[in-house]
Coordinates of N, CA, C and O and ligand atoms in Angstrom, one line a residue:
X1 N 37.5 141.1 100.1 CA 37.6 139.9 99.3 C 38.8 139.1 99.9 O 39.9 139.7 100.1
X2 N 38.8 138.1 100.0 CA 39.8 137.0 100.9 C 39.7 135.9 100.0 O 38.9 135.0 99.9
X3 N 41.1 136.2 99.1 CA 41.4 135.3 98.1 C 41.8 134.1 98.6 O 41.5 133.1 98.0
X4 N 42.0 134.0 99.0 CA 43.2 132.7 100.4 C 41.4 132.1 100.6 O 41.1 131.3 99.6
X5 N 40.7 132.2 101.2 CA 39.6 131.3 101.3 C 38.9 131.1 100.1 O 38.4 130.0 99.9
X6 N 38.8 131.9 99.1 CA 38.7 131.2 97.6 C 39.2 130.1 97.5 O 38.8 128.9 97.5
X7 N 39.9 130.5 97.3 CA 41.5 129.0 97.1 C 41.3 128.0 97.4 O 41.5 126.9 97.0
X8 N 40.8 128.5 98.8 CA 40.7 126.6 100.0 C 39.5 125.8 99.3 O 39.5 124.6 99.1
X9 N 38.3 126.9 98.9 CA 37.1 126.4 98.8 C 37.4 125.2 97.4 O 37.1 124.0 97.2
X10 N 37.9 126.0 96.7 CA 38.5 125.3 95.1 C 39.2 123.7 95.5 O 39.1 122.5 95.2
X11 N 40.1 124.5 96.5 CA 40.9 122.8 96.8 C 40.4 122.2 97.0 O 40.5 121.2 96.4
X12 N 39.0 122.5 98.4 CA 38.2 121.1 98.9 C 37.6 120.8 98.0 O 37.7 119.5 98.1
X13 N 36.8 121.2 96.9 CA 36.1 120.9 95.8 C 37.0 119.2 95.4 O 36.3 118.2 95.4
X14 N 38.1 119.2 95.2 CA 38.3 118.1 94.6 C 38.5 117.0 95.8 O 39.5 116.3 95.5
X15 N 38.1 116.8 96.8 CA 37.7 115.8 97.7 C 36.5 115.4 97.7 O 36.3 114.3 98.2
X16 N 35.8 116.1 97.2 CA 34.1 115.8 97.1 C 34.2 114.5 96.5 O 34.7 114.0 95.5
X17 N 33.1 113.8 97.9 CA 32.5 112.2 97.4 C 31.2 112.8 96.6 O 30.4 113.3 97.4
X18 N 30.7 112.9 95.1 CA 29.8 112.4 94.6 C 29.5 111.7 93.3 O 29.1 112.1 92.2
X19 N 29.9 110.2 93.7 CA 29.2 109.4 92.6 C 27.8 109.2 92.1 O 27.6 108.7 91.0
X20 N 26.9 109.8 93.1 CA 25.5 109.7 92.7 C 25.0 110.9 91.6 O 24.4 110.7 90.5
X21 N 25.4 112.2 92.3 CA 25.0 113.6 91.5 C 26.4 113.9 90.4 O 26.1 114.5 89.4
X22 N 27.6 113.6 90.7 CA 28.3 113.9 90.3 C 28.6 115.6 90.1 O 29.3 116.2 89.3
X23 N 27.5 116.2 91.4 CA 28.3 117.6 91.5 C 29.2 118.0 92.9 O 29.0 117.9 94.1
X24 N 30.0 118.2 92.2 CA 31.2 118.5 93.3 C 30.8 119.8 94.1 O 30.2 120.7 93.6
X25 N 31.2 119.7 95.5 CA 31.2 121.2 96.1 C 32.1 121.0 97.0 O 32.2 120.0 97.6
X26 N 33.2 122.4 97.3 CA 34.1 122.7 98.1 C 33.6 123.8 99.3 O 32.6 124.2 98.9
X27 N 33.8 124.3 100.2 CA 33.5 125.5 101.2 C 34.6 125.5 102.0 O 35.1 124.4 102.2
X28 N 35.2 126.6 102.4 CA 35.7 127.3 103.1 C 35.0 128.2 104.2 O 34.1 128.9 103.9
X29 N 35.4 128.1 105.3 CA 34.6 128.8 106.3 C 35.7 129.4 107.1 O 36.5 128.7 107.7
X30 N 35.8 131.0 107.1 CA 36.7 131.5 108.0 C 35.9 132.2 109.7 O 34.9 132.8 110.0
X31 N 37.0 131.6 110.4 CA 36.2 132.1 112.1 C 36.3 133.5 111.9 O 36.2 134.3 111.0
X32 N 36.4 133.5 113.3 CA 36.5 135.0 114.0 C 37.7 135.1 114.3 O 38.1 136.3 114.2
X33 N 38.6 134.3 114.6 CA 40.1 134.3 114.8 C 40.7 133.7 113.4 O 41.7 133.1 113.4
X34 N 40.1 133.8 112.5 CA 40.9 134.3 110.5 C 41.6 132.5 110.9 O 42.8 132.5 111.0
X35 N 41.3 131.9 111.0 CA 41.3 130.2 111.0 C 40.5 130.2 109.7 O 39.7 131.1 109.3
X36 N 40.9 128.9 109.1 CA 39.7 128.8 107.9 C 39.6 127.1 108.2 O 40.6 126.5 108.4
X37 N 38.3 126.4 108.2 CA 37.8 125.0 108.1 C 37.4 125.0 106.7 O 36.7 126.0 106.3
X38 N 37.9 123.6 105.6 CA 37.2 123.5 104.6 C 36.6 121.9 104.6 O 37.0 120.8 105.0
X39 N 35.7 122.3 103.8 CA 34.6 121.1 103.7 C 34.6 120.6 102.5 O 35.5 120.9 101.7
X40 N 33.4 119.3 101.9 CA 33.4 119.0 100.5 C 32.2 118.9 100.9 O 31.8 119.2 102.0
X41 N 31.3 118.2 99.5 CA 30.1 117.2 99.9 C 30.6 115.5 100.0 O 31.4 114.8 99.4
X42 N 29.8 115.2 100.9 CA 29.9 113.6 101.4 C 28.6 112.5 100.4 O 27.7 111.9 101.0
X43 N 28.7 112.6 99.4 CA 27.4 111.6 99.4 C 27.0 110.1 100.2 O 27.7 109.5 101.0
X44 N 25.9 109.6 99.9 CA 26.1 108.4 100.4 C 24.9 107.6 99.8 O 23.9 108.3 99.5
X45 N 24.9 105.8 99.5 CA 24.1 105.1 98.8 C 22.8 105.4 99.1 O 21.9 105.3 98.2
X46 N 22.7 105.7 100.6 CA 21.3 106.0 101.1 C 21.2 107.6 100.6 O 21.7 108.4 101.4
X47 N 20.7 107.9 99.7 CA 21.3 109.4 99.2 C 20.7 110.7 100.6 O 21.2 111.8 100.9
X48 N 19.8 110.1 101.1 CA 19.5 111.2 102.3 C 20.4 111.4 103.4 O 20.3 112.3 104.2
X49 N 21.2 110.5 103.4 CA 22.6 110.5 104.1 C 23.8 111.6 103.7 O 24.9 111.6 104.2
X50 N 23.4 112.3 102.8 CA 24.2 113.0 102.0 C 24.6 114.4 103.1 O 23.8 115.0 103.7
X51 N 25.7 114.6 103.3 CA 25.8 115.6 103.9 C 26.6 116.9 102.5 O 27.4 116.6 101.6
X52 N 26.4 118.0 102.7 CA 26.6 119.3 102.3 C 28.1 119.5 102.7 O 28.6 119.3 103.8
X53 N 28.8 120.1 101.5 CA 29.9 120.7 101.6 C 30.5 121.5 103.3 O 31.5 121.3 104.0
X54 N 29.1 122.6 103.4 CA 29.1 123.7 103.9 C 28.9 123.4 105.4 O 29.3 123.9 106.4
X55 N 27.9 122.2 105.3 CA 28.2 121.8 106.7 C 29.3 120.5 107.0 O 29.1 120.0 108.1
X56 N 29.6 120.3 106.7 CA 31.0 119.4 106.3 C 32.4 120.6 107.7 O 32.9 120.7 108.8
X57 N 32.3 121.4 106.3 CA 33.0 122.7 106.8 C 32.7 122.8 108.5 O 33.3 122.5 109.6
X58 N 31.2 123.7 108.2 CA 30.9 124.0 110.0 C 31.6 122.5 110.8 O 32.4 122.3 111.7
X59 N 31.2 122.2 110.4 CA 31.1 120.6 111.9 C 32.3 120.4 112.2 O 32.7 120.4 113.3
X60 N 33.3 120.1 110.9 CA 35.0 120.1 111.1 C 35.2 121.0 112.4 O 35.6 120.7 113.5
X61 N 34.8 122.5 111.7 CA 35.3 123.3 112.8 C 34.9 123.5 114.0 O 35.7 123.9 114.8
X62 N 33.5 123.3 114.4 CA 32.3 123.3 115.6 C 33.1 122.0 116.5 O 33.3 122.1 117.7
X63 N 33.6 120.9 115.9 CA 34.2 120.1 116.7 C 35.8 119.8 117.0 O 36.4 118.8 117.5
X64 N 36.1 121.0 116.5 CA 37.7 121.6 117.1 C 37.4 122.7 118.0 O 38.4 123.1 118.6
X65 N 36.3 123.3 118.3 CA 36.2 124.8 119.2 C 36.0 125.8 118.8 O 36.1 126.8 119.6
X66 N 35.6 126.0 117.3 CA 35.2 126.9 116.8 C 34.3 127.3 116.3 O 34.0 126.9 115.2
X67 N 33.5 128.2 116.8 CA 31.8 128.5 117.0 C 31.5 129.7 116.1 O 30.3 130.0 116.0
X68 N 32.3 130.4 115.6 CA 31.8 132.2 115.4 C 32.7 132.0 113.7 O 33.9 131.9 113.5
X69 N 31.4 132.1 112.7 CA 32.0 132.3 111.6 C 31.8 133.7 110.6 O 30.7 134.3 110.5
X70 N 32.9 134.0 110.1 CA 32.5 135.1 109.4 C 32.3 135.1 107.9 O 31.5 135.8 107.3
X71 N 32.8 134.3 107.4 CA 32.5 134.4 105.6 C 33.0 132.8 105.8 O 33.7 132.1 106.5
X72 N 31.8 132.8 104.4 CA 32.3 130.8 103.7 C 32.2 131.4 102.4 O 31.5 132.4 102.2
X73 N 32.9 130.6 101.3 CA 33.3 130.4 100.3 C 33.2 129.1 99.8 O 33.7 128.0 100.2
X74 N 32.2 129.3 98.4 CA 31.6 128.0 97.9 C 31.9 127.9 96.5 O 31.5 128.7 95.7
X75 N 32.6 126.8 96.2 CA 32.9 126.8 95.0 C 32.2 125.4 94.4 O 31.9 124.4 95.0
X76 N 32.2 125.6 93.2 CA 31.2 123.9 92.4 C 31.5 124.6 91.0 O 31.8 125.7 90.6
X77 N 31.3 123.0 90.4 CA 31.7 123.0 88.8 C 30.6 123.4 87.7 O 30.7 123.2 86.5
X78 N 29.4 124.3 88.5 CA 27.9 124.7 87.9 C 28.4 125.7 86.8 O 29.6 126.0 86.9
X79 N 27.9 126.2 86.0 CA 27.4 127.5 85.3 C 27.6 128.7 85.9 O 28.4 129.6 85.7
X80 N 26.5 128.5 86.9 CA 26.4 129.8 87.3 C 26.9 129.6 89.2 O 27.3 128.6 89.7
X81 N 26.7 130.5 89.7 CA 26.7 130.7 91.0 C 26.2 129.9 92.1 O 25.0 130.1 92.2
X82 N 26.4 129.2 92.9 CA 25.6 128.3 93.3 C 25.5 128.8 94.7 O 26.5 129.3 95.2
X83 N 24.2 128.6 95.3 CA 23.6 129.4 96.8 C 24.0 128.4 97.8 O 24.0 127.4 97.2
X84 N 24.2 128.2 98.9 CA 24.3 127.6 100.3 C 22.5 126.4 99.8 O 22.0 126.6 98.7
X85 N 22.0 125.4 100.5 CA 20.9 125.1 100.7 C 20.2 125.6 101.5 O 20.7 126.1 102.6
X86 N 19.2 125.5 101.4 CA 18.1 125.8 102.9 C 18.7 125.2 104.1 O 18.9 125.9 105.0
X87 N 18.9 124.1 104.2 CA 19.2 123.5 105.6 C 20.6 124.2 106.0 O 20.8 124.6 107.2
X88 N 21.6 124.2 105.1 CA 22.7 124.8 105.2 C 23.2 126.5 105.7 O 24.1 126.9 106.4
X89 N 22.0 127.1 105.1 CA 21.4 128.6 105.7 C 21.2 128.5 106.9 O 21.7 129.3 107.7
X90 N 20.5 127.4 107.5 CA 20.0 127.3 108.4 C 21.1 126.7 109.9 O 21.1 126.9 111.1
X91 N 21.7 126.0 109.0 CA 22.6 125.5 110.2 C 23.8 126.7 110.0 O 24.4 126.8 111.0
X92 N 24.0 127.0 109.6 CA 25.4 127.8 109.3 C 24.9 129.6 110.2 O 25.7 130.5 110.6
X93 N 23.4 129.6 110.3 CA 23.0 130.7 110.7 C 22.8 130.8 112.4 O 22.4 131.7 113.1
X94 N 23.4 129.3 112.8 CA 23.5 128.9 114.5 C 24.7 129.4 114.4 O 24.8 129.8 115.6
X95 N 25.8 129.6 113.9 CA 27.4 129.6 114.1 C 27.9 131.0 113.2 O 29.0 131.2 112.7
X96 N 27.1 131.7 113.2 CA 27.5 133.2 112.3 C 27.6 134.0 113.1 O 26.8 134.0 114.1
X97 N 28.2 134.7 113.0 CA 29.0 136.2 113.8 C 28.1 137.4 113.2 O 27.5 137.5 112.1
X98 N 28.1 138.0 114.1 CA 26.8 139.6 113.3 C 26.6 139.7 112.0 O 25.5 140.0 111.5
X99 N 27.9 139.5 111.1 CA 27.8 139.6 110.0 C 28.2 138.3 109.2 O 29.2 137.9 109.9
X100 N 27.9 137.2 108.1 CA 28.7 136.5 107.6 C 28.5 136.8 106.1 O 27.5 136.7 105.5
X101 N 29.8 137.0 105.5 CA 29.6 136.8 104.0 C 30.0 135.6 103.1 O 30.9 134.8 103.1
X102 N 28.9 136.0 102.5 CA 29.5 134.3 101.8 C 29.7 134.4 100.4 O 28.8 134.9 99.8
X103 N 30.9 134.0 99.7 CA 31.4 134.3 98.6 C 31.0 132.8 97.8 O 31.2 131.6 98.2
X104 N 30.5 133.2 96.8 CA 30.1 131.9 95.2 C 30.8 132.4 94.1 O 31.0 133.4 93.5
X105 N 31.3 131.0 94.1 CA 32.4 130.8 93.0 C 32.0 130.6 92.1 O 30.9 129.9 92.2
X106 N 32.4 130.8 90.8 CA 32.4 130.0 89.9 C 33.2 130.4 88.7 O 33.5 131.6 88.2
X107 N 33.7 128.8 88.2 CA 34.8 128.7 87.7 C 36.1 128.8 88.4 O 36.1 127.9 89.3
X108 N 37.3 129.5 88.3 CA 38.3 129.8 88.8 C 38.1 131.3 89.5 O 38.6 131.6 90.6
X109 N 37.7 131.8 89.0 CA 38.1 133.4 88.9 C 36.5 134.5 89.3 O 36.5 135.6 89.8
X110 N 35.7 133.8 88.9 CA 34.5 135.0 89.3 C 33.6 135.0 90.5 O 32.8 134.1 90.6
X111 N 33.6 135.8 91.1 CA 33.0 135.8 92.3 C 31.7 136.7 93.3 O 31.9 137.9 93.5
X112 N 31.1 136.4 93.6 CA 29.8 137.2 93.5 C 29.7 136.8 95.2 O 29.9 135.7 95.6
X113 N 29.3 138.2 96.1 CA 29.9 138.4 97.1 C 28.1 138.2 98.2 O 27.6 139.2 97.7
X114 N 27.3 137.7 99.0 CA 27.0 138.8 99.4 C 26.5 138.1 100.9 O 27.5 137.6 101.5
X115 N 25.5 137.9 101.6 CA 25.4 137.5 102.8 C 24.9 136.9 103.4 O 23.8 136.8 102.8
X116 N 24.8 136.1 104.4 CA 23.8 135.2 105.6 C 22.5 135.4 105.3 O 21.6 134.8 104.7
X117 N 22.7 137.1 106.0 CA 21.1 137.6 106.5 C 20.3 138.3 104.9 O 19.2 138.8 104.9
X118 N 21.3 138.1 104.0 CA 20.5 138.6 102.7 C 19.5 137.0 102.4 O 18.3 137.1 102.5
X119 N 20.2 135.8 102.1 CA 19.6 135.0 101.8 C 18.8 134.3 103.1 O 17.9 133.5 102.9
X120 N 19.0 134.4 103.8 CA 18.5 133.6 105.2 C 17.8 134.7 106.2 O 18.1 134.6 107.4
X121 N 17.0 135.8 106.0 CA 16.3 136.9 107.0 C 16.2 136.3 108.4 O 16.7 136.7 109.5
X122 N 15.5 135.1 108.0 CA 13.9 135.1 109.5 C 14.2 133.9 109.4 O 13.7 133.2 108.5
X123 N 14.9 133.5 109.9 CA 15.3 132.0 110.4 C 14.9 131.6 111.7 O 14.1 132.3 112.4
X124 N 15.3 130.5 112.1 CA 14.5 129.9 112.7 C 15.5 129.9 114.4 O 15.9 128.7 114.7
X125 N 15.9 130.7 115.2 CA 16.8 131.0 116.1 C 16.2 130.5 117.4 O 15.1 130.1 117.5
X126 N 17.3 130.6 118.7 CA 17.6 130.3 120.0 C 16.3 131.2 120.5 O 15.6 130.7 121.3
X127 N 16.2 132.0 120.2 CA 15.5 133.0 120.8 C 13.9 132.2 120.6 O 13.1 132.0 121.5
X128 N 13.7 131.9 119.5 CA 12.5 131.3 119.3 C 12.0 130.3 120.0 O 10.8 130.3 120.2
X129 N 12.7 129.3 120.6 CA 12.4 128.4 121.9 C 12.1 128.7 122.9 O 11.7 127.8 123.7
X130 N 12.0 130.2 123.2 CA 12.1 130.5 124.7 C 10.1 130.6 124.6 O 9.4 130.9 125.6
Ligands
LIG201 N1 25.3 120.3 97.9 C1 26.2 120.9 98.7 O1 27.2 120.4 99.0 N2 25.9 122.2 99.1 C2 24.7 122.8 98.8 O2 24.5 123.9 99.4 C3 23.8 122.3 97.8 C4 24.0 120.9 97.5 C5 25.6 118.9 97.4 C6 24.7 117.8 98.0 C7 24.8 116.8 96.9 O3 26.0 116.0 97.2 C8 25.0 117.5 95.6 O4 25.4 118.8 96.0 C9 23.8 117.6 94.8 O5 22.7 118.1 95.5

């Protein structure tokens, strides 16, 4: 458990542009070299313009030099637990390290732990182009 990337995820949460949905999301993404990039969500009037907390996070860090992630940490103001998106599985599953865990927040304090390849198996990879 890596409270310190909890923390970050919580912080970015209150940068979140969403006037349209009005749900906030924060992420935290730690490399392979224990660096952490955090993200929000971006909305936008054209709502399909909307970019994701989680890739917010990736791209920050993909366009400083860092490619190999091991855990993200996602926090929002939901009920319950809130999952990565499909696209976000997807993109975050180009830039994961053997293992990535991803920690869901919610509230301040509770946290439910588990992985990439639990929610994302059979994705759609490099390998599959050839
Ligand atoms: N959102 C994220 O930031 N991450 C997700 O994985 C799910 C959805 C954002 C997009 C939009 O700004 C708002 O949550 C409602 O869909």
């Amino acid at each position: 458990m890596n409270q310190k990337l909890i923390d970050k995820a919580i912080e970015a949460k209150q940068c979140a542009y969403a006037p349209y949905s009005a749900f906030r999301v924060g992420a935290a993404l730690l490399d392979d070299k224990g660096d952490i990039y955090t993200g929000c969500n971006v909305e936008n009037a054209s709502y399909g313009a909307t970019i994701c907390a989680e890739r917010t996070a990736a791209v920050k860090a993909i366009s400083e030099g860092s490619t190999s992630f091991t855990a993200i940490a996602i926090a929002t103001d939901a009920k319950g637990y809130t999952p990565p998106c499909g696209i976000c599985r997807q993109f975050l599953s180009e830039f994961a390290a053997d293992e990535m865990d991803i920690y869901l927040i919610k509230g301040d304090d509770n946290v439910m732990i588990t992985r990439l390849k639990e929610l994302f198996p059979s994705g759609f990879t490099k390998e599959d182009l050839i």
